[in-house]
mmCIF file of C-alpha atoms in Angstrom:
data_model
loop_
_atom_site.group_PDB
_atom_site.id
_atom_site.type_symbol
_atom_site.label_atom_id
_atom_site.label_comp_id
_atom_site.label_asym_id
_atom_site.label_seq_id
_atom_site.Cartn_x
_atom_site.Cartn_y
_atom_site.Cartn_z
ATOM 1 C CA MET A 1 0.046 0.077 0.033
ATOM 2 C CA SER A 2 1.171 3.545 -0.646
ATOM 3 C CA ASP A 3 1.955 5.719 2.302
ATOM 4 C CA ALA A 4 -1.134 7.887 1.844
ATOM 5 C CA PHE A 5 -3.435 4.951 1.295
ATOM 6 C CA GLU A 6 -1.934 3.074 4.228
ATOM 7 C CA GLN A 7 -2.163 5.990 6.590
ATOM 8 C CA ALA A 8 -5.776 6.662 5.551
ATOM 9 C CA PHE A 9 -6.733 3.031 5.982
ATOM 10 C CA LEU A 10 -5.027 2.774 9.357
ATOM 11 C CA ALA A 11 -6.690 5.854 10.535
ATOM 12 C CA ALA A 12 -10.133 4.460 9.422
ATOM 13 C CA VAL A 13 -9.331 1.128 11.144
ATOM 14 C CA ASP A 14 -8.306 2.927 14.408
ATOM 15 C CA ASP A 15 -11.480 5.004 14.350
ATOM 16 C CA LEU A 16 -13.522 1.891 13.685
ATOM 17 C CA ASN A 17 -11.874 0.112 16.623
ATOM 18 C CA HIS A 18 -12.803 3.076 18.860
ATOM 19 C CA GLY A 19 -16.357 3.253 17.539
ATOM 20 C CA ARG A 20 -15.955 6.664 15.978
ATOM 21 C CA LEU A 21 -15.723 5.944 12.323
ATOM 22 C CA HIS A 22 -16.273 9.185 10.352
ATOM 23 C CA ASP A 23 -17.902 9.868 7.000
ATOM 24 C CA PRO A 24 -15.757 8.070 4.305
ATOM 25 C CA ASP A 25 -15.077 11.330 2.590
ATOM 26 C CA ILE A 26 -12.816 12.408 5.438
ATOM 27 C CA TYR A 27 -10.515 9.468 4.836
ATOM 28 C CA LEU A 28 -10.866 9.512 1.073
ATOM 29 C CA ARG A 29 -9.549 13.073 0.808
ATOM 30 C CA THR A 30 -5.949 11.740 1.382
ATOM 31 C CA VAL A 31 -6.411 8.697 -0.757
ATOM 32 C CA PRO A 32 -5.349 8.807 -4.410
ATOM 33 C CA ALA A 33 -8.444 9.052 -6.462
ATOM 34 C CA ALA A 34 -7.611 5.935 -8.481
ATOM 35 C CA ARG A 35 -7.743 3.891 -5.284
ATOM 36 C CA ASN A 36 -10.900 5.360 -3.697
ATOM 37 C CA ASP A 37 -12.870 2.295 -4.789
ATOM 38 C CA GLU A 38 -10.291 -0.065 -3.419
ATOM 39 C CA PHE A 39 -10.353 1.900 -0.118
ATOM 40 C CA THR A 40 -14.116 1.793 0.192
ATOM 41 C CA ARG A 41 -14.246 -1.940 -0.775
ATOM 42 C CA ARG A 42 -11.642 -2.979 1.809
ATOM 43 C CA LEU A 43 -13.031 -0.950 4.519
ATOM 44 C CA SER A 44 -16.573 -2.298 3.927
ATOM 45 C CA ALA A 45 -15.265 -5.830 3.837
ATOM 46 C CA LEU A 46 -13.505 -5.351 7.127
ATOM 47 C CA MET A 47 -16.663 -3.812 8.682
ATOM 48 C CA ALA A 48 -18.754 -6.741 7.285
ATOM 49 C CA ALA A 49 -16.241 -9.306 8.659
ATOM 50 C CA ARG A 50 -16.369 -7.774 12.124
ATOM 51 C CA GLY A 51 -20.150 -7.560 12.295
ATOM 52 C CA PRO A 52 -21.982 -5.293 14.746
ATOM 53 C CA ALA A 53 -20.180 -3.979 17.744
ATOM 54 C CA ALA A 54 -20.875 -5.727 21.080
ATOM 55 C CA GLY A 55 -23.800 -4.296 23.015
ATOM 56 C CA ASP A 56 -25.195 -2.652 19.913
ATOM 57 C CA GLU A 57 -27.805 -5.360 19.202
ATOM 58 C CA GLN A 58 -30.737 -3.278 20.345
ATOM 59 C CA HIS A 59 -29.669 -0.388 18.169
ATOM 60 C CA SER A 60 -29.148 -2.637 15.229
ATOM 61 C CA GLU A 61 -32.586 -4.151 15.563
ATOM 62 C CA SER A 62 -34.281 -0.718 15.378
ATOM 63 C CA TYR A 63 -32.097 0.172 12.502
ATOM 64 C CA GLU A 64 -32.866 -2.954 10.587
ATOM 65 C CA ALA A 65 -36.501 -2.686 11.375
ATOM 66 C CA ALA A 66 -36.610 0.907 10.058
ATOM 67 C CA LEU A 67 -34.870 -0.338 6.902
ATOM 68 C CA ALA A 68 -37.461 -2.899 6.546
ATOM 69 C CA ALA A 69 -40.242 -0.436 7.030
ATOM 70 C CA VAL A 70 -39.037 1.940 4.324
ATOM 71 C CA ALA A 71 -38.324 -1.008 2.117
ATOM 72 C CA ALA A 72 -41.955 -2.120 2.552
ATOM 73 C CA VAL A 73 -43.200 1.323 1.727
ATOM 74 C CA LYS A 74 -41.122 1.473 -1.410
ATOM 75 C CA ALA A 75 -42.173 -2.003 -2.451
ATOM 76 C CA ALA A 76 -45.876 -1.038 -2.182
ATOM 77 C CA GLY A 77 -45.256 1.967 -4.398
ATOM 78 C CA GLY A 78 -47.444 2.280 -7.521
ATOM 79 C CA PRO A 79 -50.246 4.425 -8.976
ATOM 80 C CA ALA A 80 -50.758 6.274 -5.712
ATOM 81 C CA GLY A 81 -46.977 6.656 -5.042
ATOM 82 C CA ILE A 82 -45.653 5.661 -1.701
ATOM 83 C CA LEU A 83 -48.584 6.884 0.363
ATOM 84 C CA PRO A 84 -50.353 3.485 0.572
ATOM 85 C CA GLY A 85 -47.438 1.732 2.067
ATOM 86 C CA ALA A 86 -46.522 4.765 4.312
ATOM 87 C CA LEU A 87 -50.095 4.899 5.704
ATOM 88 C CA ARG A 88 -49.898 1.212 6.787
ATOM 89 C CA GLN A 89 -46.469 1.673 8.346
ATOM 90 C CA LEU A 90 -47.465 4.927 10.120
ATOM 91 C CA ARG A 91 -50.507 3.202 11.570
ATOM 92 C CA LYS A 92 -48.376 0.361 12.844
ATOM 93 C CA ALA A 93 -45.797 2.778 14.385
ATOM 94 C CA ARG A 94 -48.433 5.000 15.993
ATOM 95 C CA GLY A 95 -50.881 2.135 16.914
ATOM 96 C CA ILE A 96 -53.676 3.629 14.888
ATOM 97 C CA GLU A 97 -56.350 1.216 13.841
ATOM 98 C CA ARG A 98 -57.812 1.452 10.377
ATOM 99 C CA ASP A 99 -61.367 1.906 11.718
ATOM 100 C CA ALA A 100 -60.179 4.818 13.719
ATOM 101 C CA VAL A 101 -59.005 6.586 10.563
ATOM 102 C CA ILE A 102 -62.255 5.764 8.763
ATOM 103 C CA ASP A 103 -64.356 7.023 11.822
ATOM 104 C CA GLN A 104 -62.376 10.310 11.848
ATOM 105 C CA LEU A 105 -62.907 10.849 8.235
ATOM 106 C CA ALA A 106 -66.597 10.108 8.570
ATOM 107 C CA ASP A 107 -66.904 12.659 11.356
ATOM 108 C CA GLU A 108 -64.951 15.327 9.628
ATOM 109 C CA TYR A 109 -67.002 15.010 6.348
ATOM 110 C CA THR A 110 -70.297 14.067 8.172
ATOM 111 C CA ILE A 111 -70.573 10.824 6.303
ATOM 112 C CA GLY A 112 -73.676 8.745 7.246
ATOM 113 C CA ALA A 113 -74.145 5.080 7.485
ATOM 114 C CA ALA A 114 -74.354 4.302 3.717
ATOM 115 C CA GLY A 115 -71.394 6.520 3.013
ATOM 116 C CA HIS A 116 -69.387 4.893 5.896
ATOM 117 C CA ASP A 117 -69.367 1.593 3.953
ATOM 118 C CA ALA A 118 -68.154 3.330 0.823
ATOM 119 C CA LEU A 119 -65.514 5.207 2.924
ATOM 120 C CA ARG A 120 -64.255 1.913 4.345
ATOM 121 C CA ARG A 121 -63.972 0.368 0.805
ATOM 122 C CA TYR A 122 -62.188 3.354 -0.623
ATOM 123 C CA TYR A 123 -59.813 3.687 2.193
ATOM 124 C CA HIS A 124 -59.032 0.001 1.917
ATOM 125 C CA GLN A 125 -58.334 0.552 -1.717
ATOM 126 C CA LEU A 126 -56.094 3.473 -0.930
ATOM 127 C CA GLU A 127 -54.011 1.489 1.505
ATOM 128 C CA THR A 128 -53.702 -1.449 -0.937
ATOM 129 C CA GLY A 129 -52.521 0.876 -3.781
ATOM 130 C CA SER A 130 -55.574 0.381 -5.934
ATOM 131 C CA LEU A 131 -56.391 4.102 -6.377
ATOM 132 C CA LEU A 132 -54.806 6.582 -8.597
ATOM 133 C CA GLY A 133 -52.749 9.217 -6.768
ATOM 134 C CA PRO A 134 -53.523 12.182 -9.035
ATOM 135 C CA LYS A 135 -57.268 11.539 -8.466
ATOM 136 C CA LEU A 136 -57.089 11.832 -4.697
ATOM 137 C CA SER A 137 -58.469 15.098 -3.480
ATOM 138 C CA HIS A 138 -56.123 17.309 -1.548
ATOM 139 C CA ARG A 139 -58.815 17.853 0.940
ATOM 140 C CA LEU A 140 -58.690 14.094 1.804
ATOM 141 C CA LEU A 141 -54.912 14.167 1.961
ATOM 142 C CA ARG A 142 -54.911 17.120 4.303
ATOM 143 C CA SER A 143 -57.425 15.340 6.523
ATOM 144 C CA LEU A 144 -55.271 12.097 6.508
ATOM 145 C CA ALA A 145 -52.222 14.177 7.280
ATOM 146 C CA ARG A 146 -53.951 15.687 10.356
ATOM 147 C CA ILE A 147 -55.083 12.181 11.440
ATOM 148 C CA PHE A 148 -51.442 10.897 11.182
ATOM 149 C CA ASP A 149 -49.888 14.065 12.547
ATOM 150 C CA ALA A 150 -48.003 14.530 9.330
ATOM 151 C CA ASP A 151 -47.264 17.269 7.024
ATOM 152 C CA ALA A 152 -49.944 17.602 4.382
ATOM 153 C CA GLU A 153 -47.371 18.578 1.688
ATOM 154 C CA ASP A 154 -45.576 15.263 2.292
ATOM 155 C CA PHE A 155 -48.809 13.363 1.703
ATOM 156 C CA ILE A 156 -49.549 15.439 -1.407
ATOM 157 C CA ALA A 157 -45.991 14.725 -2.723
ATOM 158 C CA ALA A 158 -46.216 11.094 -1.796
ATOM 159 C CA VAL A 159 -49.243 10.270 -4.025
ATOM 160 C CA ARG A 160 -47.303 11.078 -7.158
ATOM 161 C CA PRO A 161 -47.097 7.728 -9.038
ATOM 162 C CA ALA A 162 -43.796 6.096 -8.781
ATOM 163 C CA ILE A 163 -41.531 7.028 -11.732
ATOM 164 C CA GLY A 164 -41.911 4.251 -14.398
ATOM 165 C CA SER A 165 -45.074 2.829 -12.746
ATOM 166 C CA ALA A 166 -48.283 2.237 -14.812
ATOM 167 C CA GLY A 167 -49.814 5.385 -13.258
ATOM 168 C CA ALA A 168 -46.820 7.660 -13.668
ATOM 169 C CA THR A 169 -47.329 10.929 -15.486
ATOM 170 C CA GLY A 170 -45.180 11.631 -18.550
ATOM 171 C CA GLY A 171 -43.179 14.760 -19.126
ATOM 172 C CA ALA A 172 -46.319 16.539 -20.306
ATOM 173 C CA GLY A 173 -48.122 15.755 -17.013
ATOM 174 C CA ARG A 174 -50.676 13.508 -18.551
ATOM 175 C CA THR A 175 -51.756 10.328 -16.962
ATOM 176 C CA ARG A 176 -51.054 7.262 -19.009
ATOM 177 C CA LEU A 177 -54.297 5.495 -17.808
ATOM 178 C CA GLY A 178 -56.808 7.665 -19.426
ATOM 179 C CA LEU A 179 -59.553 9.947 -18.407
ATOM 180 C CA ALA A 180 -60.958 10.805 -15.010
ATOM 181 C CA PRO A 181 -63.526 8.372 -13.644
ATOM 182 C CA ALA A 182 -67.139 9.130 -14.571
ATOM 183 C CA MET A 183 -68.893 10.898 -11.763
ATOM 184 C CA GLY A 184 -72.441 11.030 -13.063
ATOM 185 C CA ARG A 185 -75.177 9.100 -11.556
ATOM 186 C CA SER A 186 -76.268 5.806 -13.025
ATOM 187 C CA SER A 187 -80.005 5.836 -13.684
ATOM 188 C CA GLY A 188 -81.825 2.789 -12.138
ATOM 189 C CA SER A 189 -78.839 0.552 -12.400
ATOM 190 C CA ASP A 190 -79.052 -2.631 -10.197
ATOM 191 C CA GLU A 191 -75.403 -3.422 -10.426
ATOM 192 C CA PRO A 192 -73.543 -3.637 -7.172
ATOM 193 C CA ALA A 193 -71.196 -0.845 -6.247
ATOM 194 C CA ARG A 194 -67.663 -1.323 -7.467
ATOM 195 C CA GLY A 195 -64.572 0.710 -6.830
ATOM 196 C CA PRO A 196 -62.096 1.950 -9.477
ATOM 197 C CA ALA A 197 -59.816 -1.000 -8.903
ATOM 198 C CA GLU A 198 -62.557 -3.370 -10.173
ATOM 199 C CA THR A 199 -63.292 -1.423 -13.321
ATOM 200 C CA GLY A 200 -60.212 -2.057 -15.410
ATOM 201 C CA GLY A 201 -56.927 -0.602 -14.373
ATOM 202 C CA GLY A 202 -58.286 2.081 -12.137
ATOM 203 C CA ALA A 203 -58.871 4.504 -14.956
ATOM 204 C CA ARG A 204 -62.703 4.685 -14.598
ATOM 205 C CA GLY A 205 -64.947 4.713 -11.626
ATOM 206 C CA ARG A 206 -68.503 3.672 -11.313
ATOM 207 C CA THR A 207 -71.110 5.442 -9.339
ATOM 208 C CA ILE A 208 -72.208 3.317 -6.483
ATOM 209 C CA GLY A 209 -75.622 4.999 -6.109
ATOM 210 C CA PRO A 210 -77.371 8.295 -5.822
ATOM 211 C CA ASP A 211 -76.661 8.647 -2.034
ATOM 212 C CA PRO A 212 -75.095 12.010 -1.378
ATOM 213 C CA ASP A 213 -72.754 10.598 1.218
ATOM 214 C CA ILE A 214 -71.460 8.098 -1.267
ATOM 215 C CA GLU A 215 -70.916 10.737 -3.799
ATOM 216 C CA ARG A 216 -69.104 12.796 -1.349
ATOM 217 C CA VAL A 217 -66.755 9.857 -0.667
ATOM 218 C CA GLU A 218 -66.247 9.312 -4.349
ATOM 219 C CA GLN A 219 -65.352 12.941 -4.765
ATOM 220 C CA LEU A 220 -62.812 12.654 -1.949
ATOM 221 C CA PHE A 221 -61.084 9.495 -3.397
ATOM 222 C CA CYS A 222 -61.586 9.981 -7.136
ATOM 223 C CA GLY A 223 -62.546 13.589 -7.777
ATOM 224 C CA GLY A 224 -59.155 15.003 -8.359
ATOM 225 C CA PRO A 225 -56.998 17.407 -6.342
ATOM 226 C CA ALA A 226 -59.497 20.225 -6.211
ATOM 227 C CA ALA A 227 -62.515 18.106 -5.319
ATOM 228 C CA MET B 1 -33.489 9.923 -20.371
ATOM 229 C CA ASN B 2 -34.938 7.580 -17.842
ATOM 230 C CA ASP B 3 -31.887 5.414 -17.908
ATOM 231 C CA PRO B 4 -32.471 2.598 -15.407
ATOM 232 C CA ASP B 5 -28.788 2.156 -14.825
ATOM 233 C CA ARG B 6 -27.829 3.148 -11.318
ATOM 234 C CA LEU B 7 -25.492 5.872 -10.472
ATOM 235 C CA ASP B 8 -22.088 4.655 -9.423
ATOM 236 C CA GLU B 9 -22.203 3.589 -5.776
ATOM 237 C CA ALA B 10 -18.825 4.983 -4.912
ATOM 238 C CA ALA B 11 -19.678 8.311 -6.386
ATOM 239 C CA LEU B 12 -22.869 8.542 -4.361
ATOM 240 C CA ARG B 13 -21.114 7.654 -1.176
ATOM 241 C CA ARG B 14 -18.573 10.312 -1.852
ATOM 242 C CA LEU B 15 -21.101 13.065 -2.040
ATOM 243 C CA ASP B 16 -21.785 15.041 1.143
ATOM 244 C CA ASP B 17 -25.427 15.299 2.360
ATOM 245 C CA LEU B 18 -26.188 18.585 0.638
ATOM 246 C CA ALA B 19 -24.732 17.454 -2.671
ATOM 247 C CA LEU B 20 -26.744 14.145 -2.459
ATOM 248 C CA GLU B 21 -29.876 16.215 -1.755
ATOM 249 C CA ALA B 22 -29.264 18.449 -4.689
ATOM 250 C CA LEU B 23 -28.942 15.434 -6.853
ATOM 251 C CA ARG B 24 -32.161 13.966 -5.559
ATOM 252 C CA PHE B 25 -33.987 17.180 -6.279
ATOM 253 C CA GLU B 26 -32.507 17.370 -9.813
ATOM 254 C CA LEU B 27 -33.383 13.749 -10.747
ATOM 255 C CA LEU B 28 -36.880 14.012 -9.294
ATOM 256 C CA ARG B 29 -37.528 17.255 -11.028
ATOM 257 C CA ASP B 30 -36.364 15.620 -14.319
ATOM 258 C CA GLY B 31 -38.412 12.370 -13.800
ATOM 259 C CA ASP B 32 -35.255 10.425 -13.757
ATOM 260 C CA VAL B 33 -35.850 6.907 -12.209
ATOM 261 C CA ARG B 34 -32.413 7.001 -10.624
ATOM 262 C CA TYR B 35 -33.809 9.404 -8.138
ATOM 263 C CA GLU B 36 -35.018 6.318 -6.163
ATOM 264 C CA HIS B 37 -31.497 5.119 -5.804
ATOM 265 C CA VAL B 38 -30.403 8.573 -4.441
ATOM 266 C CA VAL B 39 -33.225 8.501 -2.008
ATOM 267 C CA GLU B 40 -32.099 5.089 -0.799
ATOM 268 C CA HIS B 41 -28.744 6.595 0.046
ATOM 269 C CA LEU B 42 -30.301 9.443 1.745
ATOM 270 C CA LEU B 43 -32.536 7.220 3.723
ATOM 271 C CA ALA B 44 -29.589 5.079 4.878
ATOM 272 C CA ARG B 45 -27.803 8.158 6.146
ATOM 273 C CA GLY B 46 -31.090 9.509 7.683
ATOM 274 C CA ILE B 47 -31.891 6.282 9.541
ATOM 275 C CA ALA B 48 -28.391 6.179 10.740
ATOM 276 C CA ALA B 49 -28.863 9.627 12.208
ATOM 277 C CA ILE B 50 -32.311 8.927 13.633
ATOM 278 C CA GLU B 51 -31.384 5.782 15.554
ATOM 279 C CA PRO B 52 -28.716 7.118 17.899
ATOM 280 C CA LEU B 53 -30.608 10.264 18.423
ATOM 281 C CA VAL B 54 -33.737 8.327 19.530
ATOM 282 C CA THR B 55 -31.521 6.062 21.652
ATOM 283 C CA GLU B 56 -30.000 9.145 23.379
ATOM 284 C CA LEU B 57 -33.135 11.040 23.912
ATOM 285 C CA GLY B 58 -35.131 7.926 24.628
ATOM 286 C CA GLU B 59 -32.980 7.026 27.581
ATOM 287 C CA LEU B 60 -33.813 10.299 29.151
ATOM 288 C CA ARG B 61 -37.511 9.507 28.711
ATOM 289 C CA VAL B 62 -37.221 5.990 29.695
ATOM 290 C CA LEU B 63 -38.315 4.526 26.450
ATOM 291 C CA VAL B 64 -38.760 0.664 26.384
ATOM 292 C CA ALA B 65 -37.308 -1.339 23.496
ATOM 293 C CA ASP B 66 -40.580 -1.660 21.600
ATOM 294 C CA GLN B 67 -41.295 2.127 21.746
ATOM 295 C CA HIS B 68 -37.644 2.833 20.628
ATOM 296 C CA GLN B 69 -38.146 0.578 17.553
ATOM 297 C CA ARG B 70 -41.457 2.107 16.736
ATOM 298 C CA VAL B 71 -40.165 5.690 17.079
ATOM 299 C CA VAL B 72 -37.257 4.988 14.767
ATOM 300 C CA GLY B 73 -39.552 3.381 12.268
ATOM 301 C CA ASP B 74 -42.066 6.193 12.527
ATOM 302 C CA ALA B 75 -39.465 8.857 11.893
ATOM 303 C CA SER B 76 -37.866 6.897 9.118
ATOM 304 C CA VAL B 77 -41.062 6.496 7.141
ATOM 305 C CA ARG B 78 -41.834 10.223 7.702
ATOM 306 C CA LEU B 79 -38.418 10.979 6.322
ATOM 307 C CA GLN B 80 -39.120 8.803 3.312
ATOM 308 C CA LEU B 81 -42.309 10.797 2.713
ATOM 309 C CA ARG B 82 -40.389 14.090 3.027
ATOM 310 C CA LEU B 83 -37.884 12.949 0.444
ATOM 311 C CA ALA B 84 -40.696 12.638 -2.117
ATOM 312 C CA ARG B 85 -41.147 16.399 -2.170
ATOM 313 C CA PRO B 86 -40.034 18.037 -5.496
ATOM 314 C CA GLU B 87 -38.368 20.903 -3.674
ATOM 315 C CA ARG B 88 -34.933 21.599 -2.135
ATOM 316 C CA LEU B 89 -34.760 20.150 1.319
ATOM 317 C CA PRO B 90 -32.490 20.851 4.316
ATOM 318 C CA SER B 91 -29.622 18.313 4.813
ATOM 319 C CA ILE B 92 -30.722 14.815 5.732
ATOM 320 C CA GLU B 93 -29.292 15.211 9.283
ATOM 321 C CA THR B 94 -31.374 18.227 9.941
ATOM 322 C CA LEU B 95 -34.528 16.477 8.620
ATOM 323 C CA ALA B 96 -33.685 13.251 10.563
ATOM 324 C CA SER B 97 -33.243 15.266 13.847
ATOM 325 C CA GLN B 98 -36.504 17.149 13.411
ATOM 326 C CA LEU B 99 -38.527 14.097 12.634
ATOM 327 C CA ALA B 100 -36.889 11.972 15.386
ATOM 328 C CA VAL B 101 -37.725 14.608 18.049
ATOM 329 C CA ALA B 102 -41.238 15.012 16.666
ATOM 330 C CA CYS B 103 -41.819 11.261 16.773
ATOM 331 C CA LEU B 104 -40.352 10.952 20.156
ATOM 332 C CA ASP B 105 -42.599 13.695 21.481
ATOM 333 C CA ALA B 106 -45.630 11.868 20.103
ATOM 334 C CA VAL B 107 -44.752 8.805 22.204
ATOM 335 C CA SER B 108 -43.177 10.348 25.248
ATOM 336 C CA PRO B 109 -43.298 14.095 25.571
ATOM 337 C CA ALA B 110 -40.172 15.732 27.078
ATOM 338 C CA PRO B 111 -40.495 16.078 30.898
ATOM 339 C CA ALA B 112 -41.773 19.499 31.955
ATOM 340 C CA GLU B 113 -39.386 21.582 33.883
ATOM 341 C CA ARG B 114 -40.099 21.841 37.603
ATOM 342 C CA PRO B 115 -41.558 25.187 38.541
ATOM 343 C CA ARG B 116 -39.074 27.449 40.283
ATOM 344 C CA LEU B 117 -40.016 29.985 42.888
ATOM 345 C CA ALA B 118 -39.084 33.427 41.784
ATOM 346 C CA ALA B 119 -36.455 34.950 44.061
ATOM 347 C CA ARG B 120 -37.484 37.915 46.123
ATOM 348 C CA ARG B 121 -36.350 41.063 44.464
ATOM 349 C CA PRO B 122 -33.164 42.038 46.186
ATOM 350 C CA GLN B 123 -33.041 45.395 47.939
ATOM 351 C CA LEU B 124 -29.730 46.621 46.707
ATOM 352 C CA ARG B 125 -27.785 49.402 48.405
ATOM 353 C CA THR B 126 -24.333 50.652 47.568
ATOM 354 C CA ILE B 127 -21.473 49.841 49.789
ATOM 355 C CA GLU B 128 -20.820 53.522 50.477
ATOM 356 C CA THR B 129 -24.428 53.981 51.646
ATOM 357 C CA GLN B 130 -24.134 50.941 53.971
ATOM 358 C CA LEU B 131 -20.887 52.157 55.336
ATOM 359 C CA ARG B 132 -22.114 55.652 55.946
ATOM 360 C CA GLY B 133 -25.152 54.326 57.712
ATOM 361 C CA ALA B 134 -23.108 51.931 59.912
ATOM 362 C CA VAL B 135 -20.642 54.790 60.857
ATOM 363 C CA HIS B 136 -23.569 57.100 61.619
ATOM 364 C CA GLU B 137 -25.178 54.489 63.823
ATOM 365 C CA GLY B 138 -21.937 53.802 65.583
ATOM 366 C CA ARG B 139 -21.744 50.153 64.515
ATOM 367 C CA ILE B 140 -18.329 50.753 63.068
ATOM 368 C CA LYS B 141 -15.770 53.263 63.371
ATOM 369 C CA PRO B 142 -13.888 54.755 60.509
ATOM 370 C CA ASN B 143 -10.294 53.354 60.005
ATOM 371 C CA ARG B 144 -7.872 56.081 60.809
ATOM 372 C CA GLY B 145 -4.828 54.220 59.546
ATOM 373 C CA ASP B 146 -3.141 53.992 62.939
ATOM 374 C CA GLN B 147 -5.360 51.131 63.812
ATOM 375 C CA SER B 148 -4.705 48.962 60.871
#
């Protein structure tokens, strides 16, 4: 090893031994640029070989659990962005039951019994990633942010479809899945209510019925940002 | 444009927090799928900052292991949501600290300070005034030099 490489590597090992390893940049400043990758690789191998420090198991568990949580959020990403997975993880972290969320929404928007069932279905679809993010009303997102003690702007940003997903918008800002769901009332239809997820790719919604509470729920979940 | 190839790992690791954040914002703004990889790096750094902070502050608030894990997870997911914003953000350490404290407060609010009794307002007098008064009352005699 060259002197500069050796000195930097020994400094890093010494810091590692004393549990005070700094940001790699600090060591890499004195390492020849051509050997930066080698330095990183060897130090990473040394750290991996040593494993976690004694007495740090509890910290490592929390760290690993947090990594698993964010990985789960990312894995659930889709047409409604990362919000679906995030809602599930936040409920788990804060001990919030799904029914509590639904009840709070029902109270805030004075949703009656018939609308309550629709609210439950749509919220389930939201958490399972079956809804289109761009169709969620910002009113709903702000309400959810209040319930979860979160920043509303975070929720609004989080429902942007994952880049490259089926629901992602193109450079011109147009959805690839088609038009907004039809919001008009069906006249005398006896068909059972179905959410957007059951009507072919989430692009179109079906009216569940003429009940004003149900329509209000549809507006919240499918009516677009300004609904 | 949306090249799925990842940015070089070593290059990302060499970037400081602010440079990595600038890259995140740029890639997100441009709709570049590689933004997700940058977010992964930011999240790793952020969680690495959240965990010890929650440990340190949690000890003061007597958090149990389960609470510790939930608070770290809570703050981490909120950090992940924040990193979805298409705007320039503070450094990941700053964000991590803010969110960690907020999540900790939600579980175990910081202990309130004990009320302190306000001290009585002191009645201050100058030394000269006190000496003059003591001499006048005969409590002390002026030092004439020959007595020192």
